[in-house]
Coordinates of C-alpha atoms in Angstrom, one line a residue:
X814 CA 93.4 148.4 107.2
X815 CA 90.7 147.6 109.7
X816 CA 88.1 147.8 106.7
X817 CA 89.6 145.8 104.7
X818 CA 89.5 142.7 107.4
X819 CA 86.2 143.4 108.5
X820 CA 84.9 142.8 104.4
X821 CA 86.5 139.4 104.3
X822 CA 84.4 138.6 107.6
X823 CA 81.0 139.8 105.7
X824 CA 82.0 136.8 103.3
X825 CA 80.3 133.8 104.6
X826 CA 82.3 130.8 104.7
X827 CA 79.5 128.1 106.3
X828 CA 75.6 127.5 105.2
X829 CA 73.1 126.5 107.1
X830 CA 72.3 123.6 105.6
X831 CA 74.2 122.2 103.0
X832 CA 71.1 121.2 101.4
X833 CA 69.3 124.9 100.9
X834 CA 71.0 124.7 97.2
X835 CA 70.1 128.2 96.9
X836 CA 72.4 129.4 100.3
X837 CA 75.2 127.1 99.2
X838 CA 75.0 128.9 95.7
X839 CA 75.4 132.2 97.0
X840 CA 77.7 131.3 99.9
X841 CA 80.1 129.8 97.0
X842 CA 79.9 132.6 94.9
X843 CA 80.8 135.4 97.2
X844 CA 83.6 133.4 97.9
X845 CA 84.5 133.1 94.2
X846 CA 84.6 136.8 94.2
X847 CA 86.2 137.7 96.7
X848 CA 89.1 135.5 95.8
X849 CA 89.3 137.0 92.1
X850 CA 89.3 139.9 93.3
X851 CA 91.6 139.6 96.2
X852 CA 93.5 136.4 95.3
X853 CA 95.8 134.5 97.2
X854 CA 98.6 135.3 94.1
X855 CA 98.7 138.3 91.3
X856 CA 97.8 135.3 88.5
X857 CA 94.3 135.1 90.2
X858 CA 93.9 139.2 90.8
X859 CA 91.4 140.9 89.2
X860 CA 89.8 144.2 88.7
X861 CA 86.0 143.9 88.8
X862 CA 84.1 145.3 85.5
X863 CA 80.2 146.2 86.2
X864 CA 79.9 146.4 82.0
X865 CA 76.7 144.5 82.7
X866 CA 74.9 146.7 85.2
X867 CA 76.0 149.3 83.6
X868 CA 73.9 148.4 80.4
X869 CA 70.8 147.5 82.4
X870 CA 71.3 151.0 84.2
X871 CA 71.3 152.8 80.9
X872 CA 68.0 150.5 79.7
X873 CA 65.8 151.2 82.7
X874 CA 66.9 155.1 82.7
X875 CA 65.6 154.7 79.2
X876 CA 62.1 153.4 80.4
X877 CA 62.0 156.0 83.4
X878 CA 62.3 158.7 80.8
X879 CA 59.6 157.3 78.1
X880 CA 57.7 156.3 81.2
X881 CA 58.0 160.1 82.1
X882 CA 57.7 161.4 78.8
X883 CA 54.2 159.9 78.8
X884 CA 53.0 161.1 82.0
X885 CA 54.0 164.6 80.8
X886 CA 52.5 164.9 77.6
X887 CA 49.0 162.5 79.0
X888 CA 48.6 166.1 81.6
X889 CA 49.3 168.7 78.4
X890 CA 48.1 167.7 76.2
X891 CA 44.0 165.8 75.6
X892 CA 43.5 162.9 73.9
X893 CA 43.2 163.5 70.2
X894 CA 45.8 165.6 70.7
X895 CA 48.4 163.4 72.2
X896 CA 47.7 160.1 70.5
X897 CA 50.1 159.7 67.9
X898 CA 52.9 160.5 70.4
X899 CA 51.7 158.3 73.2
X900 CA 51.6 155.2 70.7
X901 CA 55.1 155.6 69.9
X902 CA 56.3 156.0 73.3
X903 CA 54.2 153.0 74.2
X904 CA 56.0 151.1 71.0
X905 CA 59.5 152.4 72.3
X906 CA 58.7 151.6 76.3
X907 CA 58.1 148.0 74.8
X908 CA 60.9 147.8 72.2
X909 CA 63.5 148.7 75.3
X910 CA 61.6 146.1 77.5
X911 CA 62.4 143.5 75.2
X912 CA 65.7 144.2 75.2
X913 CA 66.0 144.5 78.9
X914 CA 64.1 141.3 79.1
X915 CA 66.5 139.6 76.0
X916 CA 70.0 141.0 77.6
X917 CA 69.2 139.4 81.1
X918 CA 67.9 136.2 79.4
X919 CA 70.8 135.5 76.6
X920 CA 73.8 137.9 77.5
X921 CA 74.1 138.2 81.0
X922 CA 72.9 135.0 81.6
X923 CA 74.1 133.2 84.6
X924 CA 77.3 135.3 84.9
X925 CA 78.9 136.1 88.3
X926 CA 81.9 138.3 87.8
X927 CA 83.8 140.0 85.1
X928 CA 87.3 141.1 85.5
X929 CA 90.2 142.9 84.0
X930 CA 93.5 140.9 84.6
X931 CA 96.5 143.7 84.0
X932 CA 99.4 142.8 82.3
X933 CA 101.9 143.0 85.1
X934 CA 103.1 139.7 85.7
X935 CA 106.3 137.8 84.9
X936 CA 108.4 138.6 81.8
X937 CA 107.3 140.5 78.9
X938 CA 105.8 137.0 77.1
X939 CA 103.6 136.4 80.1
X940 CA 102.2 139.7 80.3
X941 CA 101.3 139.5 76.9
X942 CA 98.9 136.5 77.8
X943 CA 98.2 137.6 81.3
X944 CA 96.1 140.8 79.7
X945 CA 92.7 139.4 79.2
X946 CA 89.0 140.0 80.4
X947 CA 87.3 137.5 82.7
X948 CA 83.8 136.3 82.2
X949 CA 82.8 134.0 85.1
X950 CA 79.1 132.0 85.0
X951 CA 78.1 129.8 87.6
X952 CA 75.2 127.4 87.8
X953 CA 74.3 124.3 90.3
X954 CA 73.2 121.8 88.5
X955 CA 71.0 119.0 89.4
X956 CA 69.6 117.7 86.4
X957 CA 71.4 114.4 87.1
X958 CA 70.0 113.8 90.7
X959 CA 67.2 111.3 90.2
X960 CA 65.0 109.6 93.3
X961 CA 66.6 106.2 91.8
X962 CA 70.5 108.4 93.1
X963 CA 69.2 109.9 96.1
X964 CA 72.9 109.6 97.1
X965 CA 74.1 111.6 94.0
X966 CA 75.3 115.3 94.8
X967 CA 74.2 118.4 93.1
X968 CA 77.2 119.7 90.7
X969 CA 78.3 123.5 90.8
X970 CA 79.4 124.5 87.4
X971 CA 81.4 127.3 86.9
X972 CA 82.5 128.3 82.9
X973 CA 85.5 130.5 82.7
X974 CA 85.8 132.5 79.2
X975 CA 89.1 134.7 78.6
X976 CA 88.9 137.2 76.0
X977 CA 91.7 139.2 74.8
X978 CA 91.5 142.9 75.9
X979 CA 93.4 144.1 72.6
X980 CA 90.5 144.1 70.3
X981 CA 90.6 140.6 69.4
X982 CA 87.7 138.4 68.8
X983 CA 90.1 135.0 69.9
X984 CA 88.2 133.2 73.4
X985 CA 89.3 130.6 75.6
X986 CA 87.0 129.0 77.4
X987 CA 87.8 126.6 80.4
X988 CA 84.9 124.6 81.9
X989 CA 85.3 123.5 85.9
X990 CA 82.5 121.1 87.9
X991 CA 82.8 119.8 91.2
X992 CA 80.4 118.1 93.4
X993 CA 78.6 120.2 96.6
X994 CA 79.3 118.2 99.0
X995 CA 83.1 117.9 98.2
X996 CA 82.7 122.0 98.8
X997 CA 81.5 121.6 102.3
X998 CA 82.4 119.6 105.3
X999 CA 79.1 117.7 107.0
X1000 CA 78.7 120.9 109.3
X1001 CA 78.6 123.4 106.6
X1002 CA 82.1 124.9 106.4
X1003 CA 83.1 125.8 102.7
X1004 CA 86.3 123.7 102.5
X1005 CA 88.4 126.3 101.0
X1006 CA 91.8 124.5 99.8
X1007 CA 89.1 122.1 97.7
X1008 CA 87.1 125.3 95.9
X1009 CA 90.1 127.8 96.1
X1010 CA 92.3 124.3 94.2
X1011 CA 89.6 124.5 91.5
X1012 CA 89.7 128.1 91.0
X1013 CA 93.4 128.3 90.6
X1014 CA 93.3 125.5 88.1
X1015 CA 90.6 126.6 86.0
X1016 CA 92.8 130.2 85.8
X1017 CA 96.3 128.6 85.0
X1018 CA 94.7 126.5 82.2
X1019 CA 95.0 129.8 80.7
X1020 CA 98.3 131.3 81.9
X1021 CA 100.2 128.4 80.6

């Protein structure tokens, strides 16, 4: 009871200066996931996945244990001795580094959250469609701020993509934008009906 109130007032809900794109960033998604997660309705509830950590867990365990492996055999064994091993392990110590390196660059990429929706909501047809993974990214982009705009407002980008959790390949993929400073008030306050309005949009495009 008490713990549960005392997270929500870890979330931030103001920056300290609503130009610091990387605090308004953070502040925005933290409040992102916290509203999955706890939601204001079950159609925005989710179940946090950590798939992706999970995968970059295994990966640097991987590394530890080559790493190890290495260290091991370099005090039994001399040189001539130990070669051929320690040039595979150096091989596989790379190979897994790459990967590491090409599943943070291409996979997880940007993403924020990922979330199982359960299928307990409205009639048996809706439940059908309400059972889906969540894949949240979330960028701010400024690309088209130019000194000739210095009045134009950085854009956070968020890119929702449902997948069926039955096996099925099918996505849907809804795209939302909205401009910083229609996020926060002149002082810094996160104006919530404005982000919360986008969130539960971007969600209900799928649970039509």
């Amino acid at each position: 009871m008490k713990s549960s109130s005392s997270d929500k007032e870890k979330v931030p809900t103001k920056v300290n200066c609503v130009y610091s794109l990387e605090e308004v960033k953070e502040c925005l998604d933290l409040n992102l996931k916290e509203h999955l997660i706890a939601g204001s309705s079950k159609s925005l509830k989710y179940k946090e996945v950590f798939q992706y950590q999970d995968i970059k867990i295994l990966l640097n365990i991987i590394l530890v244990a080559i790493a190890a492996g290495s260290f091991y055999i370099d005090k039994k064994l001399d040189f001539h001795q130990s070669i051929n091993t320690q040039t595979l392990l150096i091989i596989s110590y790379a190979v897994v580094s790459c990967l590491y390196w090409a599943f943070t660059k291409f996979v997880e990429r940007d993403t924020l959250f990922i979330g199982v929706a359960a299928a307990n909501r409205g009639s048996s047809a809706k439940q059908e469609n309400s059972s889906h993974k969540l894949y949240v990214k979330s960028v701010i982009d400024t690309e088209n701020i130019r000194e000739i705009q210095p009045k134009k407002s950085p854009v956070y980008k968020l890119e929702f993509v449902f997948t069926s959790d039955k096996g099925s390949d099918k996505k849907n993929v809804v795209h939302a934008d909205c401009d910083v400073t229609r996020l926060f008030s002149e002082d810094g306050n996160l104006q919530k009906v404005v982000f919360y309005d986008l969130i539960g949009s971007s969600i209900s495009k799928k649970l039509e």
